[in-house]
Coordinates of C-alpha atoms in Angstrom, one line a residue:
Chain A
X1 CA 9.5 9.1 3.9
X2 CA 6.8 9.2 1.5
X3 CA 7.0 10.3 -2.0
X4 CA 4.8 12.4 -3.9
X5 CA 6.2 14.0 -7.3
X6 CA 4.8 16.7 -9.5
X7 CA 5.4 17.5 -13.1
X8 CA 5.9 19.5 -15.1
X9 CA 8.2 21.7 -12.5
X10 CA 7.4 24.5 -14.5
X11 CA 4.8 25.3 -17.2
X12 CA 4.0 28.8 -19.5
X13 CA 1.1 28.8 -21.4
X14 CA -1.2 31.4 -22.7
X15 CA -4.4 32.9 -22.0
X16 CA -7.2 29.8 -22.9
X17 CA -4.5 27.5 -23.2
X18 CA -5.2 23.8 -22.1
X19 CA -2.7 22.8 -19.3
X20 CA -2.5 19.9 -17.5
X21 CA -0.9 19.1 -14.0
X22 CA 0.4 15.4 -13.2
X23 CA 1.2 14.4 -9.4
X24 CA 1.6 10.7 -8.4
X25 CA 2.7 9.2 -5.4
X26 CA 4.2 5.9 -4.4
X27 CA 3.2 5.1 -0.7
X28 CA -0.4 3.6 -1.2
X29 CA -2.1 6.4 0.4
X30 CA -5.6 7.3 -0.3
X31 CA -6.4 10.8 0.0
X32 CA -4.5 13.3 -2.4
X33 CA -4.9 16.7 -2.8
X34 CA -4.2 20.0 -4.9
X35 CA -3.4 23.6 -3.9
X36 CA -2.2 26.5 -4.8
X37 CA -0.1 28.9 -3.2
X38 CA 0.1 32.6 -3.5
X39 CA 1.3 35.4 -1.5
X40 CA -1.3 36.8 1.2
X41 CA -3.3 33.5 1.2
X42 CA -1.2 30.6 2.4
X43 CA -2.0 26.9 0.4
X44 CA -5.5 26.6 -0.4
X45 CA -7.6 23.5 -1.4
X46 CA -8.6 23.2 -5.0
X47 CA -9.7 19.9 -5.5
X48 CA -8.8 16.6 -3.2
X49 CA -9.5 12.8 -3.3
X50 CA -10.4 10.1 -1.6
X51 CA -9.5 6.7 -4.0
X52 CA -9.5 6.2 -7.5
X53 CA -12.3 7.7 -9.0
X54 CA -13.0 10.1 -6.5
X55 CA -13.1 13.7 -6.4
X56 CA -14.1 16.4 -3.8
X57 CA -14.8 20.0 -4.7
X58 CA -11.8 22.1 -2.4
X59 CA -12.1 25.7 -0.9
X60 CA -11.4 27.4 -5.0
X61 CA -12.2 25.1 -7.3
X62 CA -13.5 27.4 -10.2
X63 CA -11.6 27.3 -13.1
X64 CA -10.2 23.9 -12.3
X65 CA -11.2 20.2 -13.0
X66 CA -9.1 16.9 -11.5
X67 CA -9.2 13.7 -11.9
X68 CA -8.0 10.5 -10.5
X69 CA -7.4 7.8 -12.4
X70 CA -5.8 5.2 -10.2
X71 CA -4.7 5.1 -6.5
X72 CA -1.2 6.9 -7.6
X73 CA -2.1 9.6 -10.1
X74 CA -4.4 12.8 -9.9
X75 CA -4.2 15.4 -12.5
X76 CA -5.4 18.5 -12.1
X77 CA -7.0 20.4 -15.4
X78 CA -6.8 24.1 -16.4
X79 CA -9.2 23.7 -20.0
X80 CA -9.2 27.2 -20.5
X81 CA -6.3 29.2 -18.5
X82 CA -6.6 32.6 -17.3
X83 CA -3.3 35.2 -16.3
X84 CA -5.5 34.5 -12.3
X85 CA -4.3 31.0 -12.1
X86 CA -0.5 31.5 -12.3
X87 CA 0.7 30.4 -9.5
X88 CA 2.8 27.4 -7.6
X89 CA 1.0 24.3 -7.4
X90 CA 1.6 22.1 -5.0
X91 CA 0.5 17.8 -4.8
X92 CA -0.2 16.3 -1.8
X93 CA -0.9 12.9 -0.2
X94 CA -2.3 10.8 3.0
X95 CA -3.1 7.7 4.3
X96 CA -6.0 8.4 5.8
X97 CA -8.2 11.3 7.3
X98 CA -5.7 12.9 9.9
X99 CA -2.5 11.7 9.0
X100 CA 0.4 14.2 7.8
X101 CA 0.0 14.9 4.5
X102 CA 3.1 14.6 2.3
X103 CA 3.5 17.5 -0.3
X104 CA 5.4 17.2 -3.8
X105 CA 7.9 19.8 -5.1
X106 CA 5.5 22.0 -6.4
X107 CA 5.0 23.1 -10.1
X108 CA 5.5 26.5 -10.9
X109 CA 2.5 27.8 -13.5
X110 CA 2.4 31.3 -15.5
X111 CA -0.7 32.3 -17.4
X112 CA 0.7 34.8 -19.8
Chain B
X1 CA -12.8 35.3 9.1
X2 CA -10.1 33.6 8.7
X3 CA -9.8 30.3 10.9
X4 CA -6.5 30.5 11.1
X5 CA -4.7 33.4 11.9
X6 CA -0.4 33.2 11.7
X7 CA 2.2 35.9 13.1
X8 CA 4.0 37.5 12.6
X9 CA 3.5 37.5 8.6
X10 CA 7.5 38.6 8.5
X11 CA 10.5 37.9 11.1
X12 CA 14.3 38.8 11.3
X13 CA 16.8 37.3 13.4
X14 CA 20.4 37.1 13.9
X15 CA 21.7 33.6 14.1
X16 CA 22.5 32.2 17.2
X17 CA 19.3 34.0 18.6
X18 CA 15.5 32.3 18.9
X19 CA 12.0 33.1 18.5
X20 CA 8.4 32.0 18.3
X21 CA 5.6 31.5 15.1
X22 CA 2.1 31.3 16.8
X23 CA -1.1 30.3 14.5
X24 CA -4.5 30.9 16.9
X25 CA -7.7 29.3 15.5
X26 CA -11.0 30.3 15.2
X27 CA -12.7 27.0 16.4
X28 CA -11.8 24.2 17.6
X29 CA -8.8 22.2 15.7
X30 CA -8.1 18.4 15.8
X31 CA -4.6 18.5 14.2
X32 CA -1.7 21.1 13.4
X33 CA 0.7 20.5 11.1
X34 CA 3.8 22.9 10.6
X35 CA 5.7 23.4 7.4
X36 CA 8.7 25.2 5.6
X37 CA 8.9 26.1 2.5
X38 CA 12.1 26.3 1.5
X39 CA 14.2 28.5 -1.0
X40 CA 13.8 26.1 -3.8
X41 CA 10.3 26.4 -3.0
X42 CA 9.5 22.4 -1.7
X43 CA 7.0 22.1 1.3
X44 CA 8.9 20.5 3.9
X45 CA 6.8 18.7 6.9
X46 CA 8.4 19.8 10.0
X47 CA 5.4 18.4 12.6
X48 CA 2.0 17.0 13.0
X49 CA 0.5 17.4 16.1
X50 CA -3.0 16.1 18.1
X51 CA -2.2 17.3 21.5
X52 CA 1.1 18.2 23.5
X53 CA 4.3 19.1 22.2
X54 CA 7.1 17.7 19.6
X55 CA 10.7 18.4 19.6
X56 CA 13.0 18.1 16.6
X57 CA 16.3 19.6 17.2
X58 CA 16.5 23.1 17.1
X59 CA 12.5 23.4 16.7
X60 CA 9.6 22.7 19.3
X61 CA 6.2 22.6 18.6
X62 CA 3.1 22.3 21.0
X63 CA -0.7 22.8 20.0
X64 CA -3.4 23.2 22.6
X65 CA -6.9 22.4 21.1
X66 CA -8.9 23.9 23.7
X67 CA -7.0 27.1 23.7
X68 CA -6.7 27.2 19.9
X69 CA -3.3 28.1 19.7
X70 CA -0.2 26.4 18.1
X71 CA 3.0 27.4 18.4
X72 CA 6.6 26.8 16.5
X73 CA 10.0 27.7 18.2
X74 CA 12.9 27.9 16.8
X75 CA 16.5 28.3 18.9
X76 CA 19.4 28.9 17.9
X77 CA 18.7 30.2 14.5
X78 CA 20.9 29.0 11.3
X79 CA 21.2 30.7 8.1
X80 CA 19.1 27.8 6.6
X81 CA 16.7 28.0 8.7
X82 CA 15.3 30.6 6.4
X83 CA 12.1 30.3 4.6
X84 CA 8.3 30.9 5.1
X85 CA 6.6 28.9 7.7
X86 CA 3.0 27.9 7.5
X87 CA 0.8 26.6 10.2
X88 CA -2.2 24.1 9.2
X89 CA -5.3 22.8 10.7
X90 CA -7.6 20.4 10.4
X91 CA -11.1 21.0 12.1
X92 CA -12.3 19.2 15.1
X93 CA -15.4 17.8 13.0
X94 CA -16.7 14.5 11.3
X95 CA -16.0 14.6 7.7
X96 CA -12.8 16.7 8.1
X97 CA -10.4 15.8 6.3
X98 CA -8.6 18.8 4.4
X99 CA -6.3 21.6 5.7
X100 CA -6.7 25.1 6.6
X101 CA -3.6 27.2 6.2
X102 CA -2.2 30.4 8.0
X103 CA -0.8 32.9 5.2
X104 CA 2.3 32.1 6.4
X105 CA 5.8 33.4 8.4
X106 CA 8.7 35.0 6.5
X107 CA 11.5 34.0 8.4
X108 CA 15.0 35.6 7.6
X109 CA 18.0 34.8 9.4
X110 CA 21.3 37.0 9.0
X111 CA 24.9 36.9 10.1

């Protein structure tokens, strides 16, 4: 079963606050991805990856940078956080273009 | 639009008893893959299909491409079955390689 794990689990920060969200996963796979999840709108695609390196504008990207800095790790970077982006982020990983993707646990954020 | 569509948005049922989450799409889909979401609020993988049907115990999923449906049944409901359910899909088309998600199934099951 692959492994993909998220931290922090949970986050407050204020209004313009600088946040940062860590994911890695251990399986080797290539592509990972961020969304968020709200009520009404199902998971949608903030930023994803292909490789170290990499990075590929999502479906709602403003507001957010993302970065990957090897094969395991992509962060995902809220510079200036507003109350809109609270919500439950989740990580996710595959090995290639059509395979499942593997989600984290998720990483509850509240803008205050 | 949305591309995919997911009902019901909220379902009851009594355990012991069954029912059926349906996600139609918009265009043509290459892949479904079902999740729950649990009450600790992790993304569990329940299927990915191409084509066909997959059974896993007390669920069943099939996905018809041409008929841009996907289905997820569930029999013999158990309390922890409870949770929401999402549907997503991955477009028939060269570059694809991201997910598009239905908004998602309430399920609640009670004694």
């Amino acid at each position: 079963e692959a492994a993909v794990t998220q931290s922090p689990r949970n986050k407050v920060t204020v209004t313009g606050g600088n946040v940062t969200l860590s994911c890695r996963q251990t399986n080797s796979h290539n592509y990972m991805y961020w969304y968020r999840q709200d009520t009404g709108h199902g998971l949608r695609l903030i930023h994803y990856s292909y490789g170290a390196g990499n990075l590929q504008i999502g479906d709602v990207p403003d507001g957010y940078k993302a970065t990957r800095t090897t094969q395991e790790d992509f962060f995902l970077l809220l510079e200036l956080a507003s109350p809109s982006q609270t919500s439950l982020y989740f990580c996710a990983s595959s090995d290639a273009r059509g395979d499942t993707q593997y989600f984290g646990p998720g990483t509850r954020l509240l803008v205050l | 639009g949305d591309q995919v569509e997911q009902s019901p948005s909220a379902l009851s049922l009594h355990e012991g008893t069954g029912s059926a989450l349906r996600c139609n799409f918009t265009t043509t889909m290459r892949a479904v893959q079902w999740f729950r979401k649990n009450s600790r609020g992790s993304l569990i993988n329940l299927f990915y299909l191409a084509s066909g049907t997959k059974e896993n115990g007390r669920l069943k999923s099939a996905f018809d491409s041409k008929e841009r449906y996907s289905t997820l049944h569930i029999r013999d409901a158990q309390l922890e079955d409870s949770g929401t359910y999402f549907c997503a899909a991955e477009m028939n088309t060269e570059g694809a390689d991201r997910l598009t998600f239905g908004k998602g199934t309430q399920l609640i099951i009670q004694p």
